[in-house]
CSV table of C-alpha atoms in Angstrom, one decimal:
chain,number,residue,atom,x,y,z
A,1,MET,CA,12.3,-4.4,25.0
A,2,GLY,CA,14.2,-3.1,28.1
A,3,PHE,CA,11.3,-0.6,28.9
A,4,SER,CA,8.6,-3.2,28.3
A,5,LEU,CA,10.3,-5.7,30.7
A,6,SER,CA,10.4,-2.8,33.3
A,7,VAL,CA,6.7,-2.4,32.9
A,8,LEU,CA,6.3,-6.2,33.5
A,9,GLY,CA,8.3,-5.7,36.7
A,10,LYS,CA,5.8,-3.0,37.7
A,11,PHE,CA,3.0,-5.4,37.1
A,12,PHE,CA,4.3,-7.8,39.7
A,13,LYS,CA,5.1,-5.0,42.2
A,14,LEU,CA,1.5,-3.7,42.0
A,15,GLY,CA,0.2,-7.3,42.4
A,16,LEU,CA,-1.3,-7.4,38.9
A,17,GLU,CA,-1.6,-10.7,37.1
A,18,PRO,CA,-0.3,-10.7,33.5
A,19,ASP,CA,-2.8,-12.2,31.1
A,20,VAL,CA,-2.4,-14.0,27.7
A,21,PHE,CA,-2.4,-10.6,25.9
A,22,THR,CA,0.5,-9.4,28.1
A,23,PHE,CA,2.6,-12.5,27.4
A,24,THR,CA,1.7,-12.5,23.7
A,25,THR,CA,2.8,-8.9,23.4
A,26,LEU,CA,6.1,-9.7,25.0
A,27,ILE,CA,6.6,-12.8,22.8
A,28,ASN,CA,6.0,-10.6,19.7
A,29,GLY,CA,8.5,-8.0,21.0
A,30,PHE,CA,11.2,-10.6,21.5
A,31,LEU,CA,10.6,-12.0,18.0
A,32,LEU,CA,10.8,-8.5,16.5
A,33,LYS,CA,14.2,-8.2,18.1
A,34,ASN,CA,15.2,-11.6,16.8
A,35,ARG,CA,15.4,-13.1,20.3
A,36,MET,CA,13.8,-16.4,19.6
A,37,ALA,CA,15.1,-18.1,22.8
A,38,GLU,CA,13.4,-15.6,25.1
A,39,ALA,CA,10.2,-15.7,23.1
A,40,ALA,CA,10.2,-19.5,23.3
A,41,GLY,CA,11.0,-19.3,27.0
A,42,ILE,CA,7.9,-17.2,27.8
A,43,PHE,CA,5.7,-19.5,25.6
A,44,ASN,CA,7.0,-22.7,27.4
A,45,LYS,CA,6.3,-21.0,30.8
A,46,MET,CA,2.8,-20.2,29.7
A,47,ILE,CA,2.1,-23.9,28.8
A,48,ALA,CA,3.8,-25.2,32.0
A,49,GLY,CA,2.1,-22.6,34.3
A,50,GLY,CA,-1.4,-23.8,33.6
A,51,ASN,CA,-3.2,-20.6,34.6
A,52,CYS,CA,-2.5,-18.5,31.4
A,53,GLN,CA,-2.4,-20.8,28.4
A,54,PRO,CA,-1.4,-19.5,24.9
A,55,ASP,CA,-4.4,-18.6,22.7
A,56,VAL,CA,-4.6,-18.8,18.9
A,57,ILE,CA,-3.0,-15.3,18.6
A,58,THR,CA,0.0,-16.5,20.7
A,59,TYR,CA,0.5,-19.5,18.5
A,60,GLY,CA,-0.1,-17.4,15.3
A,61,THR,CA,2.6,-15.0,16.4
A,62,LEU,CA,5.2,-17.8,16.8
A,63,VAL,CA,4.1,-19.5,13.6
A,64,LYS,CA,4.6,-16.2,11.7
A,65,ALA,CA,8.1,-15.8,13.2
A,66,PHE,CA,9.1,-19.3,12.2
A,67,CYS,CA,7.8,-18.8,8.6
A,68,MET,CA,9.6,-15.5,8.3
A,69,LYS,CA,12.8,-17.3,9.2
A,70,GLY,CA,12.0,-19.9,6.6
A,71,ASN,CA,11.7,-22.6,9.3
A,72,ASN,CA,8.5,-24.3,7.9
A,73,SER,CA,9.1,-27.5,9.8
A,74,ALA,CA,9.0,-25.7,13.2
A,75,ALA,CA,5.9,-23.9,12.1
A,76,ILE,CA,4.2,-27.2,11.2
A,77,GLN,CA,5.3,-28.7,14.5
A,78,LEU,CA,3.6,-25.9,16.3
A,79,LEU,CA,0.5,-26.4,14.2
A,80,ARG,CA,0.4,-30.1,15.2
A,81,LYS,CA,0.8,-29.1,18.9
A,82,MET,CA,-2.2,-26.9,18.5
A,83,GLU,CA,-4.3,-29.7,17.0
A,84,GLU,CA,-3.4,-31.9,20.0
A,85,GLY,CA,-4.5,-29.3,22.5
A,86,ALA,CA,-7.6,-27.3,23.3
A,87,CYS,CA,-6.5,-24.3,21.2
A,88,LYS,CA,-7.2,-25.3,17.6
A,89,PRO,CA,-5.5,-23.6,14.6
A,90,ASP,CA,-7.5,-21.1,12.7
A,91,LEU,CA,-7.5,-19.8,9.1
A,92,VAL,CA,-4.7,-17.3,9.8
A,93,VAL,CA,-2.4,-20.0,11.1
A,94,TYR,CA,-3.0,-22.3,8.2
A,95,SER,CA,-2.8,-19.4,5.6
A,96,THR,CA,0.6,-18.2,7.1
A,97,ILE,CA,2.2,-21.7,6.7
A,98,ILE,CA,0.6,-22.2,3.3
A,99,ASP,CA,2.1,-18.9,2.1
A,100,SER,CA,5.5,-19.7,3.5
A,101,LEU,CA,5.5,-23.1,1.8
A,102,CYS,CA,4.5,-21.5,-1.5
A,103,LYS,CA,7.3,-18.9,-1.2
A,104,ASP,CA,9.8,-21.8,-0.8
A,105,THR,CA,8.2,-23.5,-3.9
A,106,LEU,CA,7.0,-26.4,-1.7
A,107,VAL,CA,3.7,-26.2,-3.5
A,108,ASP,CA,2.7,-29.9,-3.0
A,109,ASP,CA,3.1,-29.5,0.8
A,110,ALA,CA,1.1,-26.3,0.6
A,111,PHE,CA,-1.8,-28.1,-1.3
A,112,ASN,CA,-1.7,-31.0,1.2
A,113,LEU,CA,-2.1,-28.5,4.1
A,114,PHE,CA,-4.8,-26.6,2.1
A,115,SER,CA,-6.8,-29.9,1.7
A,116,GLU,CA,-6.3,-30.7,5.4
A,117,MET,CA,-7.6,-27.3,6.4
A,118,ILE,CA,-10.8,-27.7,4.2
A,119,SER,CA,-11.4,-31.2,5.6
A,120,LYS,CA,-11.5,-29.6,9.1
A,121,GLY,CA,-14.2,-27.2,8.0
A,122,ILE,CA,-12.0,-24.1,7.8
A,123,ALA,CA,-12.9,-22.2,4.6
A,124,PRO,CA,-10.1,-20.5,2.7
A,125,ASN,CA,-10.2,-16.8,1.9
A,126,ALA,CA,-8.7,-14.6,-0.9
A,127,ILE,CA,-5.3,-14.5,0.9
A,128,THR,CA,-5.1,-18.3,1.0
A,129,TYR,CA,-5.9,-18.7,-2.7
A,130,THR,CA,-3.5,-15.9,-3.7
A,131,SER,CA,-0.7,-17.6,-1.9
A,132,LEU,CA,-1.4,-20.8,-3.7
A,133,ILE,CA,-1.7,-19.0,-7.1
A,134,HIS,CA,1.6,-17.2,-6.5
A,135,GLY,CA,3.3,-20.5,-5.6
A,136,ILE,CA,2.0,-22.3,-8.7
A,137,CYS,CA,2.9,-19.3,-10.9
A,138,LYS,CA,6.5,-19.4,-9.6
A,139,LEU,CA,6.6,-22.9,-11.2
A,140,GLY,CA,5.2,-21.5,-14.4
A,141,GLU,CA,2.0,-23.6,-14.2
A,142,TRP,CA,-0.4,-20.9,-15.4
A,143,LYS,CA,-3.2,-23.4,-16.4
A,144,GLU,CA,-3.4,-24.7,-12.8
A,145,ALA,CA,-3.3,-21.1,-11.5
A,146,THR,CA,-6.2,-20.2,-13.8
A,147,ARG,CA,-8.2,-23.2,-12.5
A,148,LEU,CA,-7.6,-22.1,-8.9
A,149,LEU,CA,-8.8,-18.6,-9.8
A,150,ASN,CA,-12.0,-20.0,-11.3
A,151,ASP,CA,-12.4,-22.2,-8.3
A,152,MET,CA,-12.2,-19.3,-5.8
A,153,VAL,CA,-14.7,-17.2,-7.9
A,154,SER,CA,-17.1,-20.2,-8.0
A,155,LYS,CA,-17.0,-20.1,-4.1
A,156,ASN,CA,-17.8,-16.4,-4.1
A,157,ILE,CA,-14.3,-15.6,-2.9
A,158,PHE,CA,-13.4,-12.6,-5.0
A,159,PRO,CA,-9.7,-12.1,-5.9
A,160,ASP,CA,-8.1,-8.7,-5.6
A,161,VAL,CA,-6.0,-6.9,-8.1
A,162,PHE,CA,-2.8,-8.4,-6.6
A,163,THR,CA,-4.1,-12.0,-7.3
A,164,PHE,CA,-4.9,-11.1,-11.0
A,165,SER,CA,-1.5,-9.3,-11.4
A,166,ILE,CA,0.5,-12.4,-10.3
A,167,LEU,CA,-1.4,-14.5,-12.8
A,168,VAL,CA,-1.1,-11.9,-15.7
A,169,ASP,CA,2.6,-11.7,-15.1
A,170,THR,CA,3.1,-15.5,-15.2
A,171,ILE,CA,1.0,-15.9,-18.4
A,172,CYS,CA,2.9,-13.1,-20.1
A,173,LYS,CA,6.2,-14.7,-19.2
A,174,GLU,CA,4.9,-17.9,-20.9
A,175,GLY,CA,4.3,-15.8,-24.0
A,176,MET,CA,0.5,-16.3,-23.8
A,177,VAL,CA,-0.3,-12.6,-24.0
A,178,VAL,CA,-3.8,-13.1,-25.5
A,179,GLU,CA,-4.7,-15.3,-22.5
A,180,ALA,CA,-3.3,-12.7,-20.2
A,181,GLU,CA,-5.6,-10.1,-21.8
A,182,GLY,CA,-8.5,-12.4,-21.0
A,183,VAL,CA,-7.6,-12.4,-17.4
A,184,VAL,CA,-7.4,-8.5,-17.4
A,185,GLU,CA,-10.8,-8.4,-19.1
A,186,MET,CA,-12.2,-10.6,-16.3
A,187,MET,CA,-10.7,-8.3,-13.7
A,188,ILE,CA,-12.3,-5.2,-15.4
A,189,GLN,CA,-15.7,-7.0,-15.6
A,190,ARG,CA,-15.6,-7.6,-11.9
A,191,GLY,CA,-15.3,-3.9,-11.4
A,192,ILE,CA,-12.0,-4.1,-9.5
A,193,GLU,CA,-10.5,-1.1,-11.3
A,194,LEU,CA,-13.3,1.1,-9.9
A,195,MET,CA,-12.8,0.0,-6.3
A,196,LEU,CA,-10.5,2.7,-5.0
A,197,SER,CA,-7.8,5.0,-6.3
A,198,LYS,CA,-5.3,2.8,-4.7
A,199,GLY,CA,-6.8,-0.2,-6.4
A,200,SER,CA,-6.7,1.5,-9.7
A,201,MET,CA,-2.9,2.2,-9.3
A,202,VAL,CA,-2.4,-1.6,-8.8
A,203,ASN,CA,-4.5,-2.1,-11.9
A,204,VAL,CA,-1.9,0.0,-13.8
A,205,VAL,CA,0.7,-2.7,-12.8
A,206,SER,CA,-1.5,-5.4,-14.5
A,207,TYR,CA,-1.5,-3.3,-17.7
A,208,SER,CA,2.2,-2.7,-17.5
A,209,THR,CA,2.8,-6.4,-17.1
A,210,LEU,CA,0.7,-7.1,-20.3
A,211,ILE,CA,2.5,-4.3,-22.2
A,212,ASN,CA,5.8,-5.9,-21.1
A,213,GLY,CA,4.6,-9.3,-22.4
A,214,TYR,CA,3.8,-7.8,-25.8
A,215,CYS,CA,7.1,-5.9,-25.9
A,216,LYS,CA,9.2,-9.0,-25.0
A,217,HIS,CA,7.6,-10.8,-28.0
A,218,ARG,CA,8.2,-7.7,-30.2
A,219,LYS,CA,4.5,-7.1,-30.6
A,220,ILE,CA,4.9,-3.3,-30.1
A,221,ASP,CA,1.8,-2.2,-31.9
A,222,GLU,CA,-0.4,-4.4,-29.6
A,223,ALA,CA,1.5,-3.0,-26.6
A,224,MET,CA,0.7,0.5,-27.8
A,225,MET,CA,-3.0,-0.3,-28.3
A,226,LEU,CA,-3.1,-1.5,-24.6
A,227,PHE,CA,-1.3,1.7,-23.6
A,228,LEU,CA,-4.1,3.8,-25.3
A,229,ASP,CA,-6.7,1.5,-23.8
A,230,MET,CA,-5.5,2.4,-20.3
A,231,SER,CA,-6.2,6.1,-21.0
A,232,HIS,CA,-9.7,5.3,-22.3
A,233,LYS,CA,-10.4,3.5,-19.0
A,234,GLY,CA,-9.2,6.4,-17.0
A,235,LEU,CA,-6.0,4.8,-15.8
A,236,VAL,CA,-2.9,7.0,-15.6
A,237,PRO,CA,0.3,5.2,-16.8
A,238,ASN,CA,3.1,5.3,-14.4
A,239,THR,CA,6.9,5.5,-14.9
A,240,ILE,CA,7.1,1.7,-15.2
A,241,THR,CA,4.5,1.7,-17.9
A,242,TYR,CA,6.4,4.3,-19.9
A,243,ASN,CA,9.7,2.6,-19.4
A,244,THR,CA,8.4,-0.7,-20.6
A,245,LEU,CA,7.0,0.8,-23.8
A,246,LEU,CA,10.1,2.9,-24.4
A,247,ASP,CA,12.2,-0.2,-24.1
A,248,GLY,CA,10.0,-2.0,-26.6
A,249,PHE,CA,10.3,0.8,-29.1
A,250,CYS,CA,14.1,1.0,-28.7
A,251,LYS,CA,14.6,-2.8,-29.0
A,252,THR,CA,12.5,-2.9,-32.2
A,253,GLY,CA,14.5,0.0,-33.7
A,254,ARG,CA,11.6,2.4,-33.6
A,255,ILE,CA,13.7,5.2,-32.0
A,256,GLN,CA,11.5,8.1,-33.3
A,257,ASP,CA,8.4,6.6,-31.7
A,258,ALA,CA,10.5,6.2,-28.5
A,259,GLN,CA,11.5,9.9,-28.5
A,260,LYS,CA,7.8,10.9,-29.1
A,261,LEU,CA,6.7,8.8,-26.2
A,262,PHE,CA,9.5,10.3,-24.0
A,263,SER,CA,8.2,13.8,-24.9
A,264,LYS,CA,4.6,12.7,-24.2
A,265,MET,CA,5.6,11.3,-20.9
A,266,GLN,CA,6.9,14.6,-19.7
A,267,ALA,CA,4.0,16.6,-21.2
A,268,CYS,CA,1.6,14.4,-19.1
A,269,GLY,CA,3.5,15.3,-16.0
A,270,GLN,CA,5.2,11.9,-15.5
A,271,LEU,CA,8.8,12.6,-14.6
A,272,PRO,CA,11.4,10.3,-16.2
A,273,ASP,CA,13.7,8.6,-13.8
A,274,ALA,CA,17.3,7.4,-14.3
A,275,GLN,CA,16.0,4.1,-15.7
A,276,THR,CA,13.9,6.0,-18.3
A,277,TYR,CA,17.0,7.9,-19.4
A,278,SER,CA,19.2,4.8,-19.6
A,279,ILE,CA,16.6,3.0,-21.8
A,280,LEU,CA,16.4,5.8,-24.2
A,281,LEU,CA,20.2,6.5,-24.1
A,282,ASP,CA,20.8,2.8,-24.9
A,283,GLY,CA,18.3,2.9,-27.8
A,284,LEU,CA,19.9,6.0,-29.3
A,285,CYS,CA,23.4,4.6,-29.0
A,286,LYS,CA,22.5,1.2,-30.5
A,287,ASN,CA,20.7,3.0,-33.4
A,288,ARG,CA,23.8,5.2,-34.1
A,289,GLN,CA,22.2,8.5,-33.0
A,290,LEU,CA,25.1,9.5,-30.9
A,291,SER,CA,24.6,13.3,-31.0
A,292,ARG,CA,21.1,13.0,-29.6
A,293,ALA,CA,22.4,10.5,-27.0
A,294,MET,CA,25.0,13.1,-25.9
A,295,GLN,CA,22.3,15.7,-25.6
A,296,LEU,CA,20.2,13.4,-23.5
A,297,PHE,CA,23.3,12.7,-21.3
A,298,CYS,CA,23.7,16.5,-20.8
A,299,GLU,CA,20.1,16.7,-19.8
A,300,MET,CA,20.7,14.1,-17.1
A,301,GLU,CA,23.7,16.1,-15.8
A,302,ALA,CA,21.7,19.3,-15.8
A,303,LYS,CA,18.9,17.6,-13.8
A,304,LYS,CA,21.5,16.2,-11.4
A,305,LEU,CA,20.2,12.6,-11.9
A,306,ASP,CA,22.2,9.8,-10.5
A,307,ILE,CA,24.6,8.9,-13.3
A,308,ASP,CA,26.2,5.6,-12.4
A,309,ILE,CA,28.7,3.3,-14.2
A,310,VAL,CA,25.8,1.7,-16.2
A,311,ILE,CA,25.1,5.0,-18.0
A,312,TYR,CA,28.8,5.4,-18.9
A,313,ASN,CA,28.9,1.8,-20.1
A,314,ILE,CA,26.0,2.7,-22.5
A,315,LEU,CA,27.9,5.8,-23.8
A,316,LEU,CA,31.1,3.9,-24.2
A,317,GLU,CA,29.4,1.2,-26.3
A,318,GLY,CA,27.7,3.9,-28.4
A,319,LEU,CA,31.1,5.6,-29.1
A,320,PHE,CA,32.6,2.4,-30.2
A,321,ILE,CA,29.6,1.6,-32.4
A,322,THR,CA,30.1,4.9,-34.3
A,323,GLY,CA,33.9,4.3,-34.5
A,324,LYS,CA,34.9,7.1,-32.1
A,325,ILE,CA,37.7,5.1,-30.4
A,326,GLU,CA,39.6,8.2,-29.2
A,327,SER,CA,36.4,9.7,-27.5
A,328,ALA,CA,35.7,6.3,-25.9
A,329,ARG,CA,39.3,6.3,-24.5
A,330,ASP,CA,38.9,9.8,-23.1
A,331,LEU,CA,35.6,8.9,-21.5
A,332,PHE,CA,37.1,5.8,-19.9
A,333,CYS,CA,40.1,7.6,-18.6
A,334,GLY,CA,37.8,10.3,-17.0
A,335,LEU,CA,35.8,7.7,-14.9
A,336,SER,CA,38.2,7.6,-12.0
A,337,PRO,CA,38.4,11.4,-11.5
A,338,LYS,CA,34.6,11.3,-11.3
A,339,GLY,CA,34.7,8.8,-8.5
A,340,LEU,CA,33.4,6.0,-10.7
A,341,ARG,CA,34.9,2.6,-10.7
A,342,PRO,CA,34.8,0.6,-14.0
A,343,ASN,CA,33.2,-2.8,-13.6
A,344,VAL,CA,33.6,-6.0,-15.6
A,345,ARG,CA,31.1,-4.8,-18.2
A,346,THR,CA,33.0,-1.5,-18.6
A,347,TYR,CA,36.3,-3.3,-19.3
A,348,THR,CA,34.6,-5.9,-21.6
A,349,ILE,CA,33.1,-3.0,-23.7
A,350,MET,CA,36.5,-1.4,-23.9
A,351,ILE,CA,38.2,-4.6,-24.9
A,352,ASN,CA,35.6,-5.3,-27.5
A,353,GLY,CA,35.9,-1.8,-29.0
A,354,LEU,CA,39.6,-1.9,-29.1
A,355,CYS,CA,39.7,-5.3,-30.8
A,356,ILE,CA,37.2,-4.2,-33.5
A,357,GLY,CA,39.5,-1.2,-34.1
A,358,GLY,CA,42.5,-3.6,-34.5
A,359,LEU,CA,44.1,-2.5,-31.2
A,360,THR,CA,44.6,-6.0,-29.8
A,361,SER,CA,47.7,-5.2,-27.8
A,362,GLU,CA,46.0,-2.4,-26.0
A,363,ALA,CA,43.0,-4.7,-25.4
A,364,GLU,CA,45.4,-7.3,-23.8
A,365,ASN,CA,47.0,-4.6,-21.6
A,366,LEU,CA,43.5,-3.6,-20.4
A,367,LEU,CA,42.8,-7.3,-19.5
A,368,VAL,CA,46.0,-7.3,-17.3
A,369,GLU,CA,45.1,-3.9,-15.9
A,370,MET,CA,41.6,-4.9,-14.8
A,371,GLU,CA,42.9,-7.9,-12.8
A,372,GLY,CA,45.5,-5.6,-11.2
A,373,LYS,CA,42.7,-3.3,-10.0
A,374,GLY,CA,40.8,-6.2,-8.5
A,375,CYS,CA,38.2,-6.4,-11.3
A,376,TYR,CA,38.4,-9.9,-12.5
A,377,PRO,CA,37.4,-10.8,-16.0
A,378,ASP,CA,34.5,-13.2,-16.5
A,379,GLY,CA,33.7,-15.7,-19.3
A,380,CYS,CA,32.2,-12.9,-21.4
A,381,THR,CA,35.4,-10.8,-21.1
A,382,TYR,CA,37.6,-13.8,-22.2
A,383,ASN,CA,35.2,-14.7,-25.0
A,384,THR,CA,35.3,-11.1,-26.3
A,385,ILE,CA,39.1,-10.8,-26.4
A,386,ILE,CA,39.6,-14.4,-27.8
A,387,ARG,CA,37.1,-13.6,-30.5
A,388,GLY,CA,38.8,-10.3,-31.2
A,389,LEU,CA,42.3,-11.9,-31.5
A,390,ILE,CA,41.0,-14.6,-33.9
A,391,ARG,CA,39.3,-11.9,-36.0
A,392,ASN,CA,42.6,-10.1,-36.2
A,393,LYS,CA,44.4,-13.3,-37.2
A,394,GLU,CA,46.3,-13.6,-33.9
A,395,THR,CA,45.3,-17.2,-33.2
A,396,SER,CA,48.4,-18.1,-31.2
A,397,ARG,CA,47.7,-15.4,-28.7
A,398,ALA,CA,44.1,-16.4,-28.6
A,399,MET,CA,45.2,-20.0,-27.7
A,400,VAL,CA,47.2,-18.8,-24.8
A,401,LEU,CA,44.1,-17.1,-23.4
A,402,ILE,CA,42.0,-20.1,-24.0
């Protein structure tokens, strides 16, 4: 901004007259630097000067800045100012405010502005509709979102893959996976998946969302069918797709299928990330396959993947599930030398494991220790140790903690 203001000084020295583009560029620069007061100052001088009035891009720049700050009322005030003057708001200005209102879940206000815009003869585009669909979806009103989708198609405004993906995600969260499949089929029929390679990648997200919907409702076979359908349509599953399906297999106890998918993933050239390993590690531990879990952990170390406290929490839980209390103790004691700080979840796992093993005094000592290290127990930690004490017939000590 310092250099740009120097250039403005040069303007005046050379006798050049700055135009609306000059001032709009400066306003945008000030806004990018979060200097609202200077931007507003230039804008007000433009209005007061008379010779170089703000145009629709100048107004749009300020509207966008207000919306990014979450100041919808200021953006609407500016819109009203435009309506009163010679420079009328265009589709971009309306769409920017509608999008901001939807993001703040002020959907009724957004629809009112949408209706006002149409009444003034300004036709909405795909971006306007997508903002409204996104806002409605955030409220979980998938039927209304589907109606809007049909409305835009009837007006020959064709939604992009992002619009469909938002709707698919919402319908899946509602548990309406079959309806979500119908939306994906509509998307395929419109040929969106063949648009560009970039478009196809976004289409993978839609499939991943559907697969996630099936997995959450434990319909793993349907999820797998969709996964195979992706390949038939020439779509390459990404890491998120594999992670979603792996998680589904693990949570339904189909650990062998999860391991096969993990191998297939690598054979297809899709590299597992830390999230992939943690999903499979958690599945192996919860299904009492500790030796394979330890092998996987060693693979992670060999590949120098980022092994954080979450991974160690999974291993600790696995050790306790298989009754290896001593090994869990050793792993826990080895965290600090590795530069890892146990979190509330770590301590809660340790306390739970010790209580199951009948070591309630050690569990209580750990509760005191965690507070001393600035890691304060939450409700889950207290519930765990209270339950453990009651299970071990130490009700009086449980009552003290209650």
